[in-house]
PDB file of C-alpha atoms and ligand atoms in Angstrom:
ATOM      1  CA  UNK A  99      37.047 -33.776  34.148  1.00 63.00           C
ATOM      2  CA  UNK A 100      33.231 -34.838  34.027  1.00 68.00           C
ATOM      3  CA  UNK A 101      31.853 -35.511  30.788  1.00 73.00           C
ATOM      4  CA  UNK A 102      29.000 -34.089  29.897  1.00 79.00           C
ATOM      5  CA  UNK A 103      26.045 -36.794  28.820  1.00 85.00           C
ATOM      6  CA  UNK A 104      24.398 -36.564  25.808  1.00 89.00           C
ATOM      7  CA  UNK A 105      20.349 -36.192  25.579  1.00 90.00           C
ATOM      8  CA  UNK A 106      19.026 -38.578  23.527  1.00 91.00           C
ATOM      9  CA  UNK A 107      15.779 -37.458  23.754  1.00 93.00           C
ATOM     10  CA  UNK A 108      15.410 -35.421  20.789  1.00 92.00           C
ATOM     11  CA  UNK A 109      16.841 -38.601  18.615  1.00 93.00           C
ATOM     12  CA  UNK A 110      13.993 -40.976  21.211  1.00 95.00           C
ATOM     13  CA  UNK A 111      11.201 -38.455  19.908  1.00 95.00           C
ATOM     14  CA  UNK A 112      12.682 -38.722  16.546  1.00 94.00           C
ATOM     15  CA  UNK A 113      12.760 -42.526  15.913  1.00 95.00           C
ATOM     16  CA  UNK A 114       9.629 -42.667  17.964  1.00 97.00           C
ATOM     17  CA  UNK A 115       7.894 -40.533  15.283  1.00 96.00           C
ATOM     18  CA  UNK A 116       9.185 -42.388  12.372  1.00 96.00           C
ATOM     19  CA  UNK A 117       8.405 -45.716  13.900  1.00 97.00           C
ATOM     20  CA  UNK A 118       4.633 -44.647  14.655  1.00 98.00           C
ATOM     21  CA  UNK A 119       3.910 -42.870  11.383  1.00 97.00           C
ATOM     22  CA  UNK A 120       5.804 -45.873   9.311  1.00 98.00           C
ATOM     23  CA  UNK A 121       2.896 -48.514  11.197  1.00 98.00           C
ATOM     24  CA  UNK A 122       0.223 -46.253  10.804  1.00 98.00           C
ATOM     25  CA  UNK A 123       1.331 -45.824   7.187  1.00 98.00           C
ATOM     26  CA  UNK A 124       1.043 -49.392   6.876  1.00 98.00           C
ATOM     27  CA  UNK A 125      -2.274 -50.041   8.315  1.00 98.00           C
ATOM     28  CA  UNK A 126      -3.424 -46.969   6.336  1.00 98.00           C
ATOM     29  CA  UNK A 127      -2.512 -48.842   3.232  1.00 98.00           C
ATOM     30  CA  UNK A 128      -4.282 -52.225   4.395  1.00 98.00           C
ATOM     31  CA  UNK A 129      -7.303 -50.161   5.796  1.00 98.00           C
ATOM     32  CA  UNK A 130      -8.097 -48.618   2.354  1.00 98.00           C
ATOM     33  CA  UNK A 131      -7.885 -52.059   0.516  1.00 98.00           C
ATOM     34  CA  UNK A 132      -9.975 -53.669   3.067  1.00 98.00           C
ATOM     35  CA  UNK A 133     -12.524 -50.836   2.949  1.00 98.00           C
ATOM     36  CA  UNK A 134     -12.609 -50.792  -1.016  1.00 98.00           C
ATOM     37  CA  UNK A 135     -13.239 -53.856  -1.138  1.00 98.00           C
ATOM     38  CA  UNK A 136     -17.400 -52.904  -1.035  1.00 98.00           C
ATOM     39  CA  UNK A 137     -16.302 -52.150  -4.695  1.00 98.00           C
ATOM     40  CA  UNK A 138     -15.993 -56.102  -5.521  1.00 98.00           C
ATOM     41  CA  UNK A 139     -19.682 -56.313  -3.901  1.00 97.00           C
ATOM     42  CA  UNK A 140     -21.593 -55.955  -0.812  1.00 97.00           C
ATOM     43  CA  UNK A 141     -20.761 -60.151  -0.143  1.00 96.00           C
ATOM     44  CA  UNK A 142     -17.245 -59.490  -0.753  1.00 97.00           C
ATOM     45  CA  UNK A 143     -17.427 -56.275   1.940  1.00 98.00           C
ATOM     46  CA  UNK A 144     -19.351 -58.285   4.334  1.00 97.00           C
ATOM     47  CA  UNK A 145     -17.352 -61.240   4.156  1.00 97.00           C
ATOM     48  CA  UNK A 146     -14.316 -58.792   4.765  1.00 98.00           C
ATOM     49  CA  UNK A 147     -15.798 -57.476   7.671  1.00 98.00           C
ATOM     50  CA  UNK A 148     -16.661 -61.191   9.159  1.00 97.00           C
ATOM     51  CA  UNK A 149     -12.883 -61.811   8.918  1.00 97.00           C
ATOM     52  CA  UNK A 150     -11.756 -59.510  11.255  1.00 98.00           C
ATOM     53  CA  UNK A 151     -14.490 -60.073  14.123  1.00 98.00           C
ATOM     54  CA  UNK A 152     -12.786 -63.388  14.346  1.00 98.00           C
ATOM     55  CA  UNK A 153     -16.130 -65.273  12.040  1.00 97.00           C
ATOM     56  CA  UNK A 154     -13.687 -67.561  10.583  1.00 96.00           C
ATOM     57  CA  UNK A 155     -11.928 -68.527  13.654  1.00 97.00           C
ATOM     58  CA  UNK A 156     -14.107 -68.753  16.450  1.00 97.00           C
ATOM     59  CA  UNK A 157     -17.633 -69.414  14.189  1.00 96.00           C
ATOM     60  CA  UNK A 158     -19.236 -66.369  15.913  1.00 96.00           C
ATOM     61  CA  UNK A 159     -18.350 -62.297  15.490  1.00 96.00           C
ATOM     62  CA  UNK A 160     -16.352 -60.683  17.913  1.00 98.00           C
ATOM     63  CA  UNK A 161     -16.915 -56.508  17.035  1.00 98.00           C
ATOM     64  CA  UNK A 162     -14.657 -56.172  20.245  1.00 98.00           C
ATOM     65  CA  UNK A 163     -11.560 -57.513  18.108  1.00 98.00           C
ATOM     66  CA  UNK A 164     -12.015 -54.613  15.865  1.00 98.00           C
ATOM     67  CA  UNK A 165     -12.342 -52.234  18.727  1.00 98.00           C
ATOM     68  CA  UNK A 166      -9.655 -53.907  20.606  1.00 98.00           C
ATOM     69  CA  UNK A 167      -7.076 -53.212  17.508  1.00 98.00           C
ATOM     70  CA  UNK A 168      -9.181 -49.497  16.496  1.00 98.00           C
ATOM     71  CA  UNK A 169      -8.375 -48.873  20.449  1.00 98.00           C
ATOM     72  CA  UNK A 170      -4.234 -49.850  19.770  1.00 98.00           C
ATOM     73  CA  UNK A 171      -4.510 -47.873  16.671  1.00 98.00           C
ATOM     74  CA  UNK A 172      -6.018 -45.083  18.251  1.00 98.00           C
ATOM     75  CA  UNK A 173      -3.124 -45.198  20.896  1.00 98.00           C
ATOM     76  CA  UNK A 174      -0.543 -45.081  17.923  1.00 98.00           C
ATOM     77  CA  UNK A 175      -2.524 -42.510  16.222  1.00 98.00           C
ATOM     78  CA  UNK A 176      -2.238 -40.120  20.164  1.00 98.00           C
ATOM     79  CA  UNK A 177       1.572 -41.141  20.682  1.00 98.00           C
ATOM     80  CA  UNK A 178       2.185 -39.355  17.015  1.00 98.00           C
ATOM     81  CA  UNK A 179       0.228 -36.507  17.080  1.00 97.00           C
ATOM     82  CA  UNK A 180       2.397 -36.238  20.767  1.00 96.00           C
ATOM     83  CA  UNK A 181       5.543 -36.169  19.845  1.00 96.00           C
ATOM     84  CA  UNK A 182       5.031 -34.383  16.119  1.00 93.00           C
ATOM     85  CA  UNK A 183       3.529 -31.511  18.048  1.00 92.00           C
ATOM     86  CA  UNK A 184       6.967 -30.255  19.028  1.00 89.00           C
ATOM     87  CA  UNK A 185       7.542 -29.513  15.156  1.00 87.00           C
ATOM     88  CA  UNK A 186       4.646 -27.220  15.187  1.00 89.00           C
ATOM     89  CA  UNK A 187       4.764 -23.214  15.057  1.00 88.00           C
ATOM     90  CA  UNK A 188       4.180 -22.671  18.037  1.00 88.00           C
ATOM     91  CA  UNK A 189       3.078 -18.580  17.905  1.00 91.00           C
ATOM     92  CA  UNK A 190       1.605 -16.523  14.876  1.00 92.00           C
ATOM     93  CA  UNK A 191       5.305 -14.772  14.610  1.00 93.00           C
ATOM     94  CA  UNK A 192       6.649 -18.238  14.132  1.00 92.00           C
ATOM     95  CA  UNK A 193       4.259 -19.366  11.470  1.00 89.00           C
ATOM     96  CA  UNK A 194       4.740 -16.076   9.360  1.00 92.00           C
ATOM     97  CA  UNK A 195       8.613 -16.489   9.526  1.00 90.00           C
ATOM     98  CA  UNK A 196       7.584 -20.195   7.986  1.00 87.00           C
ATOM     99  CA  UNK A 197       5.182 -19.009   5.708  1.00 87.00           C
ATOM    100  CA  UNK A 198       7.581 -16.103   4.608  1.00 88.00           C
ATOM    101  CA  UNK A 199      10.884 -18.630   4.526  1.00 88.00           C
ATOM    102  CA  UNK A 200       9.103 -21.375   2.313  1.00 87.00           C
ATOM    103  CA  UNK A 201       8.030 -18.601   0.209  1.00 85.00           C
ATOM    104  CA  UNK A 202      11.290 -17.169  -0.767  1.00 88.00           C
ATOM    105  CA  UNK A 203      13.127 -20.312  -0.191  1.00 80.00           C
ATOM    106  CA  UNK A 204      10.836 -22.406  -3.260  1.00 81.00           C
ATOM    107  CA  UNK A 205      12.087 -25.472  -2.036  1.00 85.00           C
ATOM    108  CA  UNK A 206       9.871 -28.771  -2.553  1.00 85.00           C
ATOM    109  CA  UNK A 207      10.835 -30.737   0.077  1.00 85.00           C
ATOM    110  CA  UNK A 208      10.171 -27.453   2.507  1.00 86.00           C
ATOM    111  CA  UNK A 209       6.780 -26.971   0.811  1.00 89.00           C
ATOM    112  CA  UNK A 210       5.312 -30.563   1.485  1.00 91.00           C
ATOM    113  CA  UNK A 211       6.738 -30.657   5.168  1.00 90.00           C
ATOM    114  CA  UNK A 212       4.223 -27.232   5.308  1.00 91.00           C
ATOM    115  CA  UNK A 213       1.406 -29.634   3.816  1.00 93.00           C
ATOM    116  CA  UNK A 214       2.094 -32.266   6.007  1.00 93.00           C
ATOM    117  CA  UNK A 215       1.956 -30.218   9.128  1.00 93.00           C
ATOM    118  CA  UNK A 216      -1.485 -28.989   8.199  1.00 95.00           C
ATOM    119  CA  UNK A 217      -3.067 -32.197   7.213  1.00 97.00           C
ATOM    120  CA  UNK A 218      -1.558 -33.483  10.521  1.00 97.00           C
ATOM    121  CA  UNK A 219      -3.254 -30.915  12.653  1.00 96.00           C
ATOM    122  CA  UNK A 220      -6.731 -31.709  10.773  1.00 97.00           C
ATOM    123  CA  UNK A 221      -6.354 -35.370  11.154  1.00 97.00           C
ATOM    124  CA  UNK A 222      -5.863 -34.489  15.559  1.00 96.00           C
ATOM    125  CA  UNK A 223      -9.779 -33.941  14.927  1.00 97.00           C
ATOM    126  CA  UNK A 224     -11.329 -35.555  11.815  1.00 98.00           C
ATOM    127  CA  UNK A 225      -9.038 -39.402  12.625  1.00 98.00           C
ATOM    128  CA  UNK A 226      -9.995 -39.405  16.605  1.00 98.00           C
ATOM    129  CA  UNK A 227     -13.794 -38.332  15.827  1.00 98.00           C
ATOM    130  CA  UNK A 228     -13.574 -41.679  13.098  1.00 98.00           C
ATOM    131  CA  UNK A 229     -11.635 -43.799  15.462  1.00 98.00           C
ATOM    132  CA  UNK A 230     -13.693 -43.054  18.533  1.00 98.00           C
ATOM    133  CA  UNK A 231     -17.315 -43.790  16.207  1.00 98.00           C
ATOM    134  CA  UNK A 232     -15.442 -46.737  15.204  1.00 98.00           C
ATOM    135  CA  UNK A 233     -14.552 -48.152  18.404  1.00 98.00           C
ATOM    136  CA  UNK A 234     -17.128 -47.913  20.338  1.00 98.00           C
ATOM    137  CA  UNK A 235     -19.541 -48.930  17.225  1.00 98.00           C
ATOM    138  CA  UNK A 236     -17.276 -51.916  15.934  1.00 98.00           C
ATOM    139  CA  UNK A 237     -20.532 -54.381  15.311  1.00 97.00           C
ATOM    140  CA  UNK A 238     -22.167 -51.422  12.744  1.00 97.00           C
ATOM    141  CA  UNK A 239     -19.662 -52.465   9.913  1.00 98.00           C
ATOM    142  CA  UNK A 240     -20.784 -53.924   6.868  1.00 97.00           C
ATOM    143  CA  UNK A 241     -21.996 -52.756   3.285  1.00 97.00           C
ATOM    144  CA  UNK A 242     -25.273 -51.357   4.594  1.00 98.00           C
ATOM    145  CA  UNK A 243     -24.414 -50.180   8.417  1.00 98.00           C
ATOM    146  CA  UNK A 244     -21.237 -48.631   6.881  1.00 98.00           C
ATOM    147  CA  UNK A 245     -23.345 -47.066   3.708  1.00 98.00           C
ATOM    148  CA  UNK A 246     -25.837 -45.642   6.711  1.00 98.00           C
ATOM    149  CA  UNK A 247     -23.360 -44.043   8.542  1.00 98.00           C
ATOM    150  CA  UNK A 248     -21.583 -42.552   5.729  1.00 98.00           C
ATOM    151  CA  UNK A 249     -25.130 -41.068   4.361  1.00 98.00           C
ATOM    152  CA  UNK A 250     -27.671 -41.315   6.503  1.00 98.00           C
ATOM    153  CA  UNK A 251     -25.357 -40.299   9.637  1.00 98.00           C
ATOM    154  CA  UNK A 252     -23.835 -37.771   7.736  1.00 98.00           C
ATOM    155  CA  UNK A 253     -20.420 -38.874   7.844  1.00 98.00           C
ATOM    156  CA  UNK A 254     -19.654 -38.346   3.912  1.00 98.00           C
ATOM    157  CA  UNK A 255     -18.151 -34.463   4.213  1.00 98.00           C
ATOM    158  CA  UNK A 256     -15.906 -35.740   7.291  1.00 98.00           C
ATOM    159  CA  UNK A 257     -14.545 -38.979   5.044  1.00 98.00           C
ATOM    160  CA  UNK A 258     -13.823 -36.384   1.954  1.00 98.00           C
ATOM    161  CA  UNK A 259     -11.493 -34.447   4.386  1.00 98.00           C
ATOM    162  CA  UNK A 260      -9.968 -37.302   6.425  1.00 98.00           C
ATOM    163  CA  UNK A 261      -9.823 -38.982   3.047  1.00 98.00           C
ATOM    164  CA  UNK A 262      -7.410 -35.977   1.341  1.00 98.00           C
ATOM    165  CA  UNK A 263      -5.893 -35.055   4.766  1.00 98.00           C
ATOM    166  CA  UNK A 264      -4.801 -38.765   5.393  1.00 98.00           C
ATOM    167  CA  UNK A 265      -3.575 -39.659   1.483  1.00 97.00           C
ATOM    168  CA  UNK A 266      -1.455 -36.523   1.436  1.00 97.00           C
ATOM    169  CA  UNK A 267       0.176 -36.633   4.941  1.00 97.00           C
ATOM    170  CA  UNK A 268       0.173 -40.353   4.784  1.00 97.00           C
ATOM    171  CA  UNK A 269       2.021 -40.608   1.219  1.00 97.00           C
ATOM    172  CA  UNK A 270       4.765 -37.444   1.906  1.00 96.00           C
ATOM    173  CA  UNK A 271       5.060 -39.068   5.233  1.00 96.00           C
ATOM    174  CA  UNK A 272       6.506 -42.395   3.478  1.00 96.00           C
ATOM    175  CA  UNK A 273       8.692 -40.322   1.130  1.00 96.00           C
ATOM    176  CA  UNK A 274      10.365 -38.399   3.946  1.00 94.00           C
ATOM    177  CA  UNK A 275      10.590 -41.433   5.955  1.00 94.00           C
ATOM    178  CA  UNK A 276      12.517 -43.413   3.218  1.00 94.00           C
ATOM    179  CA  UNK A 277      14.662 -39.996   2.523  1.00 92.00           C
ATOM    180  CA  UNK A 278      15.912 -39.571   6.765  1.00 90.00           C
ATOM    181  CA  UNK A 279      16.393 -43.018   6.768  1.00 89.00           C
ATOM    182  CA  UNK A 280      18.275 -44.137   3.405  1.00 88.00           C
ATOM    183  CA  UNK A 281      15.544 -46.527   2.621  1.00 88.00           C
ATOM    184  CA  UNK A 282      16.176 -47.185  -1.188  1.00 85.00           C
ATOM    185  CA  UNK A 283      19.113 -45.228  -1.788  1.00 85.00           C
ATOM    186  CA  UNK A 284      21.126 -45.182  -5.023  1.00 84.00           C
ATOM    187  CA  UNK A 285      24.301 -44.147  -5.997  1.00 87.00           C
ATOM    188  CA  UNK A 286      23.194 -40.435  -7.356  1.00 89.00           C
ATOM    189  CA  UNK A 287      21.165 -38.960  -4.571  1.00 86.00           C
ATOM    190  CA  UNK A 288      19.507 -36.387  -6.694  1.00 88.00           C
ATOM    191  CA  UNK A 289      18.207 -39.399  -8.936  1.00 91.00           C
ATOM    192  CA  UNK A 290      16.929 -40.859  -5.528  1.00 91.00           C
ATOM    193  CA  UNK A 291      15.104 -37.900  -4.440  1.00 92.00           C
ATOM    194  CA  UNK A 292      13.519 -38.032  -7.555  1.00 92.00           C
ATOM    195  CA  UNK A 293      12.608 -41.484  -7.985  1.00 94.00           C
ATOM    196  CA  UNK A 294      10.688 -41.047  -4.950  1.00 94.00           C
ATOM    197  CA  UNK A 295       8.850 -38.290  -5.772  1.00 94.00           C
ATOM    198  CA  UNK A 296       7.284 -40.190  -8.616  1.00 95.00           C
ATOM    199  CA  UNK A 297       6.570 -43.208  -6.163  1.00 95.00           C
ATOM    200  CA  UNK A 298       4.937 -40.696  -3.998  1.00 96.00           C
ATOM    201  CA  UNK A 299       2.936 -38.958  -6.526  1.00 96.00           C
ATOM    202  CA  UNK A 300       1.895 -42.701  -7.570  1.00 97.00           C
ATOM    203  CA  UNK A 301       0.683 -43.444  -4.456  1.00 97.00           C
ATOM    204  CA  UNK A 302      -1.202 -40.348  -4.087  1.00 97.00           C
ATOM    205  CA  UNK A 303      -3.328 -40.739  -6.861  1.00 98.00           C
ATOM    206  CA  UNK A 304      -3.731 -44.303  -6.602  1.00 98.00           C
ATOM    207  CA  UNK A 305      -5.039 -43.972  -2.769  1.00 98.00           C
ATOM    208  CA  UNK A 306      -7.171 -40.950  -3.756  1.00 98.00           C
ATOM    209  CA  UNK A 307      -8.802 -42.521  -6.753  1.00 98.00           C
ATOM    210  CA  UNK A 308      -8.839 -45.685  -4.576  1.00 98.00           C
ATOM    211  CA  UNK A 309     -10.430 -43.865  -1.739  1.00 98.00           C
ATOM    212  CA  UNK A 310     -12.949 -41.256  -4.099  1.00 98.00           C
ATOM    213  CA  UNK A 311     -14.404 -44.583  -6.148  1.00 98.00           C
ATOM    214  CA  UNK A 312     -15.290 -46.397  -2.508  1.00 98.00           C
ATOM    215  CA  UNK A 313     -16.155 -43.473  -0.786  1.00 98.00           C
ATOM    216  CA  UNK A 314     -18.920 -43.045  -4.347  1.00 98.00           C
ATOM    217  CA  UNK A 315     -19.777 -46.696  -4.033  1.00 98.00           C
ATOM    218  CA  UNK A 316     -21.161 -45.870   0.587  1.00 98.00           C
ATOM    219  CA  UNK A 317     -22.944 -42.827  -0.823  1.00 98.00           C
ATOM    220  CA  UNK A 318     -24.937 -45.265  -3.684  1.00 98.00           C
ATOM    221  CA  UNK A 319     -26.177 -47.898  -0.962  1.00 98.00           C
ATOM    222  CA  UNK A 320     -26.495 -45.416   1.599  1.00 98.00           C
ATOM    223  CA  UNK A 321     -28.711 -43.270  -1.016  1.00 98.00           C
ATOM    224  CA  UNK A 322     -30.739 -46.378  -1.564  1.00 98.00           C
ATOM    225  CA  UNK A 323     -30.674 -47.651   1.483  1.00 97.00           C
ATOM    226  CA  UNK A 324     -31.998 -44.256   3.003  1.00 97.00           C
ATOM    227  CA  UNK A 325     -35.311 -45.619   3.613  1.00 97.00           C
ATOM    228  CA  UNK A 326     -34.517 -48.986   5.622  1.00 96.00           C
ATOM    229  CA  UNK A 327     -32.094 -47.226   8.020  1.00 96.00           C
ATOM    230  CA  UNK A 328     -30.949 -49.557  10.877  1.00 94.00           C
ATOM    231  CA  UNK A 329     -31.578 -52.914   8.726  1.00 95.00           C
ATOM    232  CA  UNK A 330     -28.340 -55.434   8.328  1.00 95.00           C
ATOM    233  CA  UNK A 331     -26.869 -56.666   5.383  1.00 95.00           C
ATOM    234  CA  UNK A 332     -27.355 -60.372   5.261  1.00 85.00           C
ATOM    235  CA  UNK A 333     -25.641 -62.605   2.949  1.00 75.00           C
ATOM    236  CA  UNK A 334     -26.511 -65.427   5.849  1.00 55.00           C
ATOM    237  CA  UNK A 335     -27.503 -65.399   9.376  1.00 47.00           C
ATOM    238  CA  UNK A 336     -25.100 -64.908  11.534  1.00 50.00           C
ATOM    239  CA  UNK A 337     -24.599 -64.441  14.915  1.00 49.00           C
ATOM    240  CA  UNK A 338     -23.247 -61.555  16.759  1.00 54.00           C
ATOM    241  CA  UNK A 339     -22.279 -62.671  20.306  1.00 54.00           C
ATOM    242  CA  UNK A 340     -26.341 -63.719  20.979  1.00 48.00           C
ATOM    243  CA  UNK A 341     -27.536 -60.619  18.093  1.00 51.00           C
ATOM    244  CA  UNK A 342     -28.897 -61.486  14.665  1.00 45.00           C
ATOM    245  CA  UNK A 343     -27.277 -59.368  12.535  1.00 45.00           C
TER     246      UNK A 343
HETATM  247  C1  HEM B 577      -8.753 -50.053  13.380  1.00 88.39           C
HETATM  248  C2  HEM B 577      -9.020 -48.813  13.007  1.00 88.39           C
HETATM  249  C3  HEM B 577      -9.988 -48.476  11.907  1.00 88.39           C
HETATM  250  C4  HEM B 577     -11.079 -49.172  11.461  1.00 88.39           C
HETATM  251  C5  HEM B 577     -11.634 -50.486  11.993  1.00 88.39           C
HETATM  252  C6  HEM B 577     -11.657 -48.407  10.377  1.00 88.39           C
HETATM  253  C7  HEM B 577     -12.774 -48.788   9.657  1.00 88.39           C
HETATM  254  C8  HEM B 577     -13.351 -48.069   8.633  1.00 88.39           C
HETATM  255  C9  HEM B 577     -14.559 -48.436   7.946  1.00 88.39           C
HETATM  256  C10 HEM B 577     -15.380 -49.687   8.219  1.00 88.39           C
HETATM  257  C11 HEM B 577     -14.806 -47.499   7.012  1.00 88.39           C
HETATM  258  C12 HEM B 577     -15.990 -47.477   6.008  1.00 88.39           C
HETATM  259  C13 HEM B 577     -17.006 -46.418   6.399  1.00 88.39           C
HETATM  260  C14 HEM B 577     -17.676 -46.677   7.738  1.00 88.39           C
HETATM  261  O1  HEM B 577     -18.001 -47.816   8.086  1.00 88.39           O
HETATM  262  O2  HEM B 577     -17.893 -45.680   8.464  1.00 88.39           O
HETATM  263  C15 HEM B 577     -13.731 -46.527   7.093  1.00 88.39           C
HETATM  264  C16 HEM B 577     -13.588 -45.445   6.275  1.00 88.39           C
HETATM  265  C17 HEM B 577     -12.551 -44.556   6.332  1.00 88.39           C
HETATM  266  N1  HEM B 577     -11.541 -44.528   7.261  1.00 88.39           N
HETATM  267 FE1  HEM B 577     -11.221 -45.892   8.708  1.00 88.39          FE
HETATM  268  N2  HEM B 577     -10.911 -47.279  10.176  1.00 88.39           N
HETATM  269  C18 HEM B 577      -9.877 -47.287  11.076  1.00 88.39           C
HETATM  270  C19 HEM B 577      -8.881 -46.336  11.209  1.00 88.39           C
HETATM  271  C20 HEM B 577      -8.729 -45.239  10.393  1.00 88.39           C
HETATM  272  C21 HEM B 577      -7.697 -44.252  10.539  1.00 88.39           C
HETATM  273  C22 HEM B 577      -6.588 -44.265  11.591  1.00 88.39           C
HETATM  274  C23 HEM B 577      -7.904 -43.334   9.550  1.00 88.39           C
HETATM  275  C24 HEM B 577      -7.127 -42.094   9.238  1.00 88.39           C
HETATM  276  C25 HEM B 577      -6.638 -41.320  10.171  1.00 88.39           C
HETATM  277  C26 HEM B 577      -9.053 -43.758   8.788  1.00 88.39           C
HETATM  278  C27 HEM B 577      -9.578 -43.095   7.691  1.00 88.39           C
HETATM  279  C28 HEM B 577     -10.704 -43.470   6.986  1.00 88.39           C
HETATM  280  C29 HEM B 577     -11.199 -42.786   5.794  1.00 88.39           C
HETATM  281  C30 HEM B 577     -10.549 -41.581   5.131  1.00 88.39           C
HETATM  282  C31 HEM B 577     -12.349 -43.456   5.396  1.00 88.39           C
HETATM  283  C32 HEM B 577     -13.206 -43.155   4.171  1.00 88.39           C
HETATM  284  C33 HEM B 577     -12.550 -43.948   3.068  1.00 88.39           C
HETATM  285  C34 HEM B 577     -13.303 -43.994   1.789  1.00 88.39           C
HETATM  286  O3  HEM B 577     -14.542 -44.043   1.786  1.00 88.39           O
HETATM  287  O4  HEM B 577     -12.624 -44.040   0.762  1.00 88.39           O
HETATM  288  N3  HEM B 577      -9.533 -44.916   9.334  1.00 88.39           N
HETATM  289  N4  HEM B 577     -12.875 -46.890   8.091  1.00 88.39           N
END
């Protein structure tokens, strides 16, 4: 008799999920320290920002480093949002039953995989229209090209919402990652679950508070920088393949 093959593909799309959320998780984490750091001072920022257009290896910026690795990111960020879209309702019938079963069910867990669907679907518009301003503006980073954008380019009301859509979906993401997986599992599973909870609600409000407090400190340059639009920070002069900036 022939045996019938199993389709992997559901567990593929599965671990492929995890594996992309778990390094965008990551990079989330080391995005918002690198982007608070204007909260140390605009040298500090700047100095940040030098680092990672290859300053302190090559002696020159490269901004096409950062939009090499916002471009990989941005790939990451696509190949998630692919294969998570198969967990969406995917008719008005099928949401109600979902709204209508978390209701009555009153199940935690059930409730934040409802929040994380819907700050998922936001982040499909407000991450790519960050990533793609990003990318393809990689050398206007810095404490007052950053500040400008975020003020004078009115980018402030999109960071509030990518800022609360990314902390919540990013932060139940890791909790239900560790759960599937058995990442720091104790003997008493109901102690686990717990224990988790309060790591997640940690990070939450650590990443928001984080994230509100730099978010404050781009509105107060980009306030006072409002009327010298366009001008560079400059701790030194340095040069930007052939720019000043
Ligand atoms: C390599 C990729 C990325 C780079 C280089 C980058 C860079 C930056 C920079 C420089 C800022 C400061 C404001 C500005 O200059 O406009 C910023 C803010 C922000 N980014 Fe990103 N970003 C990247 C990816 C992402 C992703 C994937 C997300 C989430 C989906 C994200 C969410 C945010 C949020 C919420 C803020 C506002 C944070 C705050 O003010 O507290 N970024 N990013």
């Amino acid at each position: 008799m022939k045996k019938k093959k199993i389709d992997k593909t559901p567990a593929r799309l599965d671990f492929i999920q995890s594996a992309s959320g778990l390094i965008l998780g990551l990079f989330m984490w080391g995005h918002m320290f690198f982007v608070s750091t204007i909260l140390l001072g605009k040298d500090v920022m700047y100095n940040v920002t030098r680092f990672f257009e290859g300053y302190y290896f090559f002696g020159e910026s490269y901004p096409i480093i950062v939009t090499i690795v916002a471009g990989i990111v941005f790939f990451i960020f696509i190949v998630h949002a692919a294969v998570a879209i198969r967990k969406f309702p995917s008719s008005y019938k099928q949401y109600k039953i979902m709204r209508n079963h978390i209701k009555s069910f009153k199940h935690d867990d059930t409730r934040l995989w409802f929040w994380q669907v819907f700050t998922g679907f936001a982040m499909f518009f407000l991450g790519s229209v960050h990533l793609y301003i990003i990318m393809t503006n990689s050398a206007d980073i810095g404490p007052y090209a950053s500040a400008d954008r975020v003020v004078s380019e009115w980018m402030w009301p999109l960071y509030i919402l990518l800022l609360l859509a990314v902390e919540f979906h990013g932060s139940i993401g890791m909790y239900r990652l560790a759960l599937k997986w058995g990442w720091f599992e104790g003997k008493d599973a109901k102690k686990t679950r717990d224990r988790l909870r309060s790591y997640k609600y940690a990070i939450t409000v650590f990443f928001l508070t984080l994230g509100f407090l730099t978010l404050a400190a781009y509105i107060k340059i980009g306030i006072e920088h409002k009327d010298n639009v366009g001008e560079r920070y400059h701790e030194q002069s340095v040069t930007v393949k052939g720019v000043q900036q």
